[in-house]
Coordinates of C-alpha atoms in Angstrom, one line a residue:
M38 CA 38.5 12.8 28.3
K39 CA 37.3 12.4 24.7
T40 CA 33.7 11.4 24.1
R41 CA 32.9 9.9 20.7
I42 CA 29.4 9.9 19.2
C43 CA 28.5 8.2 16.0
V44 CA 25.6 8.8 13.7
V45 CA 24.8 5.7 11.5
G46 CA 23.2 6.7 8.2
A47 CA 23.8 9.6 5.8
G48 CA 20.3 10.3 4.5
C49 CA 18.2 13.2 5.4
N50 CA 17.5 12.1 8.9
G51 CA 21.1 11.0 9.7
L52 CA 22.8 14.1 8.4
S53 CA 20.3 16.5 10.0
C54 CA 20.8 14.8 13.4
A55 CA 24.6 15.0 13.0
V56 CA 24.4 18.7 12.2
A57 CA 21.9 19.6 14.9
L58 CA 24.0 17.7 17.5
A59 CA 27.3 19.2 16.4
Q60 CA 25.9 22.7 16.5
S61 CA 24.4 22.0 19.9
V62 CA 27.7 20.8 21.3
K63 CA 29.5 23.8 19.8
S64 CA 27.1 26.3 21.2
S65 CA 27.0 24.6 24.7
L66 CA 30.8 24.6 24.9
S67 CA 31.3 28.1 23.6
G68 CA 28.8 29.5 26.0
R69 CA 30.3 27.7 29.0
G70 CA 33.0 30.1 29.9
D71 CA 35.8 29.2 32.2
T72 CA 34.8 26.8 35.1
P73 CA 37.7 26.6 37.6
G74 CA 39.1 23.1 38.0
A75 CA 37.0 21.6 35.2
A76 CA 38.5 20.8 31.8
S77 CA 36.3 21.4 28.8
P78 CA 35.0 18.1 27.4
D79 CA 36.4 16.9 24.1
I80 CA 33.4 15.7 22.0
E81 CA 34.0 14.0 18.6
I82 CA 31.1 13.4 16.2
W83 CA 31.2 11.0 13.3
V84 CA 28.9 9.9 10.5
I85 CA 29.3 6.3 9.4
A86 CA 27.3 5.0 6.4
E87 CA 27.6 2.5 3.6
R88 CA 26.3 5.0 1.1
Y89 CA 26.5 8.8 1.0
P90 CA 24.7 11.3 -1.2
P91 CA 23.9 11.0 -4.1
H92 CA 23.5 7.3 -3.5
T93 CA 21.0 7.2 -0.6
T94 CA 17.2 6.6 -0.5
S95 CA 16.8 10.3 0.4
D96 CA 18.3 11.2 -3.0
V97 CA 15.2 9.7 -4.7
A98 CA 12.7 11.5 -2.5
A99 CA 10.9 14.6 -3.9
G100 CA 11.2 16.3 -0.5
I101 CA 7.7 17.7 -0.3
W102 CA 6.2 18.5 3.2
D103 CA 3.1 16.3 3.3
P104 CA 2.1 14.3 6.4
Y105 CA 0.0 12.0 4.3
E106 CA 0.8 8.7 6.0
T107 CA 1.3 8.7 9.8
S108 CA -0.1 5.3 10.7
G109 CA 1.3 3.9 13.9
I110 CA 2.7 7.2 15.1
P111 CA 0.9 8.7 18.2
A112 CA -1.1 11.6 17.0
E113 CA 0.6 14.1 19.3
L114 CA 4.1 13.1 18.0
A115 CA 3.1 13.2 14.4
E116 CA 1.6 16.6 14.9
R117 CA 4.7 17.9 16.8
W118 CA 7.3 16.5 14.4
S119 CA 5.6 17.6 11.3
R120 CA 4.6 21.0 12.6
R121 CA 8.1 21.8 13.9
T122 CA 9.5 20.8 10.5
L123 CA 7.0 23.0 8.5
H124 CA 7.5 26.0 10.8
W125 CA 11.3 25.6 10.4
M126 CA 11.0 25.4 6.6
E127 CA 8.8 28.5 6.5
E128 CA 11.1 30.4 8.8
V129 CA 14.2 29.5 6.8
Y130 CA 12.6 30.5 3.5
R131 CA 11.4 33.8 5.0
D132 CA 14.5 34.9 6.9
S133 CA 17.6 33.1 5.7
S134 CA 19.8 33.6 2.6
E135 CA 20.5 29.8 2.9
A136 CA 17.1 28.8 1.5
A137 CA 18.4 28.9 -2.1
S138 CA 21.4 26.7 -1.5
M139 CA 19.3 24.3 0.5
G140 CA 16.8 23.9 -2.4
L141 CA 13.9 25.1 -0.2
F142 CA 10.9 26.8 -1.8
P143 CA 7.1 27.1 -1.3
C144 CA 4.8 25.0 -3.6
H145 CA 1.1 25.1 -4.4
A146 CA -0.4 21.6 -4.5
L147 CA -3.5 20.2 -6.2
L148 CA -4.9 16.8 -5.2
D149 CA -7.7 14.7 -6.6
M150 CA -8.6 11.7 -4.5
D151 CA -11.3 9.1 -4.0
L152 CA -13.2 9.3 -0.7
P153 CA -13.8 6.1 1.2
V154 CA -17.0 4.4 0.0
G155 CA -19.9 5.8 1.9
E156 CA -18.1 9.1 2.8
H157 CA -19.3 12.3 1.3
D158 CA -16.7 14.8 2.5
L159 CA -13.1 14.9 3.8
P160 CA -12.9 14.9 7.6
R161 CA -11.8 18.4 8.6
D162 CA -10.1 17.3 11.7
S163 CA -7.5 15.1 10.0
Y164 CA -5.4 15.7 6.9
A165 CA -7.0 19.1 6.1
R166 CA -6.2 20.8 9.4
R167 CA -2.5 20.2 8.9
M168 CA -2.3 22.0 5.6
R169 CA -1.8 25.7 4.9
N170 CA -4.5 27.6 2.9
F171 CA -6.5 24.4 2.5
T172 CA -9.6 24.4 0.2
G173 CA -11.6 21.4 -0.9
R174 CA -14.8 20.3 -2.5
V175 CA -16.5 17.2 -3.8
T176 CA -16.1 17.3 -7.6
R177 CA -18.1 14.1 -8.3
P178 CA -20.7 12.5 -6.1
A179 CA -20.6 8.7 -5.9
P180 CA -21.9 7.3 -9.2
G181 CA -23.6 4.4 -7.5
P182 CA -23.7 2.1 -4.5
G183 CA -20.3 0.8 -3.6
E184 CA -18.5 3.5 -5.7
P185 CA -16.4 6.4 -4.3
A186 CA -17.1 10.1 -4.5
R187 CA -14.3 12.2 -6.0
Y188 CA -12.8 15.0 -3.9
S189 CA -10.5 17.9 -5.1
L190 CA -8.4 20.0 -2.8
T191 CA -5.6 22.5 -2.9
F192 CA -3.1 23.6 -0.3
Q193 CA 0.2 25.5 0.2
T194 CA 3.3 23.5 1.3
M195 CA 7.1 23.5 1.1
V196 CA 9.6 21.5 -1.0
L197 CA 13.1 20.7 0.2
D198 CA 14.9 19.5 -2.9
Q199 CA 17.2 16.7 -1.7
S200 CA 19.7 17.1 -4.6
Y201 CA 20.5 20.5 -2.9
Y202 CA 19.7 19.8 0.7
L203 CA 21.8 16.7 1.2
P204 CA 25.0 18.4 -0.1
W205 CA 24.2 21.4 2.1
L206 CA 24.0 19.1 5.1
L207 CA 27.3 17.6 4.2
R208 CA 28.9 21.1 4.0
R209 CA 27.4 21.9 7.4
C210 CA 29.0 18.7 8.8
D211 CA 32.4 19.8 7.4
Q212 CA 32.0 23.3 8.9
L213 CA 31.2 21.9 12.3
G214 CA 34.1 19.3 12.3
V215 CA 31.9 16.2 11.9
R216 CA 34.0 13.4 10.6
R217 CA 32.9 10.8 8.0
R218 CA 33.6 7.2 7.2
Q219 CA 32.2 4.9 4.5
L220 CA 31.5 1.6 6.1
R221 CA 28.7 -1.0 6.5
V222 CA 27.9 -1.3 10.2
E223 CA 27.0 -5.0 10.9
T224 CA 25.9 -4.6 14.6
L225 CA 25.4 -1.8 17.1
E226 CA 27.6 -3.7 19.5
S227 CA 30.6 -3.5 17.1
L228 CA 30.6 0.3 17.5
G229 CA 31.2 0.0 21.2
A230 CA 34.9 -0.6 20.6
E231 CA 35.3 2.9 19.3
F232 CA 32.3 5.0 20.3
D233 CA 30.5 6.0 23.6
A234 CA 27.1 6.7 22.0
V235 CA 25.3 6.1 18.7
I236 CA 22.4 7.7 16.9
N237 CA 20.8 5.0 14.7
C238 CA 19.4 6.6 11.5
S239 CA 20.0 3.5 9.4
G240 CA 16.6 3.4 7.7
L241 CA 15.9 0.1 6.1
G242 CA 19.2 -1.2 7.6
A243 CA 17.6 -1.0 11.0
R244 CA 15.9 -4.3 10.2
A245 CA 19.2 -6.0 10.8
L246 CA 21.1 -3.4 12.8
A247 CA 18.4 -3.1 15.5
D248 CA 17.0 -6.6 15.0
D249 CA 13.7 -5.0 14.2
T250 CA 11.5 -7.1 11.9
N251 CA 8.8 -4.4 11.9
V252 CA 11.0 -2.5 9.3
H253 CA 10.1 -3.2 5.7
P254 CA 10.4 -1.4 2.3
I255 CA 7.8 0.5 0.4
R256 CA 9.1 0.6 -3.1
G257 CA 8.9 3.9 -5.0
Q258 CA 9.7 4.3 -8.7
V259 CA 9.9 7.8 -10.3
Y260 CA 11.0 9.7 -13.3
R261 CA 13.0 12.9 -13.2
V262 CA 12.1 15.1 -16.2
I263 CA 12.6 18.6 -17.6
A264 CA 9.1 20.3 -17.7
P265 CA 9.5 23.9 -16.5
W266 CA 5.9 24.8 -17.4
V267 CA 4.7 22.5 -14.6
K268 CA 4.8 25.0 -11.7
H269 CA 2.6 23.2 -9.1
A270 CA 2.6 19.8 -7.4
H271 CA -0.2 17.5 -8.8
F272 CA -1.5 14.4 -7.0
S273 CA -4.1 11.9 -8.1
S274 CA -5.0 9.2 -5.6
R275 CA -7.5 6.5 -6.4
A276 CA -8.3 3.1 -4.9
D277 CA -6.3 1.3 -7.7
S278 CA -3.7 3.9 -8.7
L279 CA -1.4 6.7 -7.6
A280 CA 0.1 9.5 -9.8
Y281 CA 2.0 12.6 -8.8
M282 CA 4.3 15.4 -10.1
I283 CA 6.4 17.4 -7.7
P284 CA 8.6 20.4 -8.9
Q285 CA 12.2 20.5 -7.9
V286 CA 14.8 23.3 -8.4
D287 CA 16.0 22.0 -11.7
C288 CA 13.5 19.3 -12.8
L289 CA 10.2 17.6 -12.0
V290 CA 9.7 14.4 -10.1
V291 CA 7.1 12.1 -11.8
G292 CA 5.8 9.1 -9.9
G293 CA 5.0 6.7 -8.6
T294 CA 4.6 3.5 -6.8
T295 CA 3.9 2.4 -3.2
Q296 CA 4.7 -1.3 -3.3
V297 CA 4.8 -2.8 0.2
D298 CA 7.5 -5.4 1.1
D299 CA 9.0 -5.1 -2.4
W300 CA 12.8 -5.2 -2.3
R301 CA 13.4 -4.7 -6.0
S302 CA 15.9 -1.9 -6.5
G303 CA 15.9 -1.8 -10.3
T304 CA 13.3 0.0 -12.5
C305 CA 10.3 -2.1 -13.8
P306 CA 9.1 -1.4 -17.4
A307 CA 5.5 -2.1 -16.4
D308 CA 5.7 0.5 -13.6
S309 CA 7.4 3.0 -16.0
E310 CA 4.6 2.6 -18.5
R311 CA 1.9 3.0 -15.9
I312 CA 3.4 6.0 -14.2
W313 CA 3.9 7.8 -17.5
R314 CA 0.4 7.1 -18.8
L315 CA -1.3 8.1 -15.6
C316 CA 0.7 11.3 -15.2
C317 CA 0.1 12.3 -18.8
E318 CA -3.6 11.8 -18.2
L319 CA -3.3 14.1 -15.2
V320 CA -1.3 16.8 -17.1
P321 CA -1.3 16.1 -20.8
S322 CA 1.5 18.5 -21.6
L323 CA 3.9 16.2 -19.7
S324 CA 4.1 14.2 -22.9
R325 CA 6.5 16.9 -24.2
A326 CA 8.9 16.6 -21.2
H327 CA 12.5 15.5 -21.6
V328 CA 13.3 12.5 -19.5
L329 CA 16.5 12.7 -17.5
K330 CA 16.4 9.4 -15.6
E331 CA 14.4 6.9 -13.7
Q332 CA 15.0 6.0 -10.1
V333 CA 13.9 3.6 -7.5
G334 CA 14.0 4.2 -3.7
L335 CA 13.0 1.8 -0.9
R336 CA 11.1 3.8 1.7
P337 CA 12.0 2.6 5.2
K338 CA 8.5 2.0 6.7
R339 CA 8.0 0.5 10.2
S340 CA 4.9 -1.3 11.4
G341 CA 4.0 0.5 14.6
G342 CA 5.3 3.8 13.4
V343 CA 8.6 5.7 13.7
R344 CA 10.9 4.4 16.4
L345 CA 12.4 7.3 18.3
S346 CA 13.7 5.8 21.5
S347 CA 16.8 5.5 23.6
E348 CA 18.4 2.4 25.2
H349 CA 21.6 1.0 26.6
V350 CA 22.9 -1.8 24.5
P351 CA 25.0 -4.2 26.6
L352 CA 28.6 -4.7 25.5
A353 CA 30.9 -7.8 26.0
S354 CA 32.4 -7.9 29.5
D355 CA 36.0 -7.9 28.3
G356 CA 36.4 -4.1 28.9
Q357 CA 35.9 -3.1 25.2
G358 CA 35.1 0.5 24.5
P359 CA 37.0 3.7 24.0
H360 CA 37.8 4.0 27.7
G361 CA 38.1 0.3 28.5
H362 CA 35.4 0.3 31.2
R363 CA 32.0 0.7 29.5
T364 CA 29.6 -2.1 29.9
S365 CA 26.9 -0.6 27.6
L366 CA 26.6 1.6 24.5
F367 CA 24.0 4.5 24.7
V368 CA 21.9 4.4 21.5
V369 CA 19.2 6.8 20.3
H370 CA 17.1 5.2 17.5
N371 CA 15.5 7.3 14.8
Y372 CA 14.1 5.3 11.9
G373 CA 11.0 4.0 10.2
H374 CA 9.8 7.2 8.6
G375 CA 8.5 5.6 5.4
G376 CA 7.6 8.2 2.8
I377 CA 7.4 11.2 5.2
G378 CA 11.0 11.3 6.2
V379 CA 11.5 14.9 5.0
T380 CA 8.1 15.9 6.5
L381 CA 9.2 14.7 10.0
H382 CA 13.0 15.1 9.9
Y383 CA 13.6 18.4 11.7
G384 CA 11.1 17.7 14.5
C385 CA 12.6 14.2 15.0
A386 CA 16.2 15.6 15.0
L387 CA 15.3 18.0 17.8
D388 CA 14.0 15.2 19.9
V389 CA 17.0 13.0 19.1
V390 CA 19.4 15.7 20.1
D391 CA 17.5 16.4 23.3
R392 CA 18.0 12.8 24.3
M393 CA 21.7 12.9 23.4
L394 CA 22.3 16.2 25.3
E395 CA 20.6 14.7 28.4
W396 CA 23.0 11.7 28.1
L397 CA 26.0 14.1 27.7
G398 CA 24.9 15.9 30.9
S399 CA 25.2 12.6 32.7
Q400 CA 28.8 12.3 31.4
H401 CA 29.9 15.9 31.7
A402 CA 27.9 17.7 34.3
C403 CA 30.2 20.7 34.2
V404 CA 28.5 21.9 31.0
E405 CA 24.9 23.1 30.5
W406 CA 24.0 21.2 27.4
R407 CA 21.3 22.9 25.3
L408 CA 19.9 23.2 21.8
P409 CA 20.8 26.5 20.1
A410 CA 18.1 28.7 18.7
K411 CA 18.9 27.5 15.1
P412 CA 20.5 24.1 15.4
L413 CA 20.9 23.5 11.6
L414 CA 21.6 27.1 10.4
E415 CA 23.8 28.8 13.0
S416 CA 27.1 30.1 11.4
S417 CA 26.2 28.3 8.1
E418 CA 27.1 31.4 6.0
N419 CA 30.8 31.0 6.8
S420 CA 31.6 28.1 4.5
N421 CA 33.2 28.5 1.0
A422 CA 32.9 24.8 0.3
T423 CA 30.9 23.8 -2.9
A424 CA 28.5 21.0 -3.4
A425 CA 31.0 19.4 -5.8
E426 CA 33.7 19.4 -3.1
V427 CA 31.4 17.8 -0.6
N428 CA 30.2 15.1 -3.0
A429 CA 33.8 14.2 -3.8
S430 CA 34.5 13.4 -0.2
P431 CA 33.9 10.3 0.8
S432 CA 9.0 -1.9 21.4
S433 CA 9.1 -3.2 24.7
R434 CA 11.6 -4.3 27.3
S435 CA 13.6 -7.3 26.0
S436 CA 16.2 -9.6 27.6
R437 CA 19.0 -8.0 25.5
R438 CA 18.2 -4.3 25.9
T439 CA 16.3 -1.9 28.2
T440 CA 14.4 0.6 26.2
S441 CA 12.6 3.9 26.8
R442 CA 10.2 5.2 24.2
L443 CA 8.7 8.5 23.5

């Protein structure tokens, strides 16, 4: 009996979930051995998305690990997801020859920020404790009543350049036999005619697809420029402005904006002027940089935090479904990461796949379903595909659904 699973979304989170699941299925089946009287399950995994790299929101992201905005996410989950991702990045960079083709490298970051009015130091139990080699000091006391003090800090982090990482994930999908289709999915229920289970990584699309009005955009506008002399990430955060520069493998990302509920997908001349002026004030030599392009991405933020939950979506009672007898579609949701999708993506993918493997166990008890030691990397050196070849391929219980949340 064939079991078909679909991942909706082809950004960083969707593709990493597809690869981790496919590798887990492969490892579980190959380690099964021969069980008398039990046929090996036939598992088919698909990615369905309206847009594929290089045309996703993830393609605009600079890909730096920085858990700067975790509002709404329970502290223990934010810690687990971000820490698992960082540890994985560091391990890959240290131990795997794949790091270069993934666009993964360490980065030193410098951040100047205004402290909240009345505060005289950065709380050491929050942002600082998450960072490697953190140092910080007050560089300017508050000039007067009602004015903020200025704080400067440095830390070591990792960058995962999405212009390399997304094609790498697509190559991994091809190696593992994950199939692809370019299609706009209108409803989760419509997938029940073809699939037994779904992983919903639709980002901003989850507002309609999951009927979740808590999902909204945070508009980001950036430049990509050639400035090879800028070796470190620079951030300047003030009450009325934001400026940053983040190195990539072949260029420098210069930003940016954090415009809440702004659906504009085109560049704004006023934003362009402000970004360039603030970043040139931060690093004056940027004025000599060669501009490659400007980009806009709508970060998929969710009020209440990331939704990583599973549910059974009821299907019509006419026997629709790949086997003609299903009354519901098993769905694992994974969306609402905002501007920290790369920071959380690996940790979230592990939890998503855990849920899907538990469901597979309820369908195919003859197999011991488990995550492999390296769910994204295992056997990845065997592919001869190139990035060019890959890119050429195409809340609470409700009356409609019963939901379990992490």
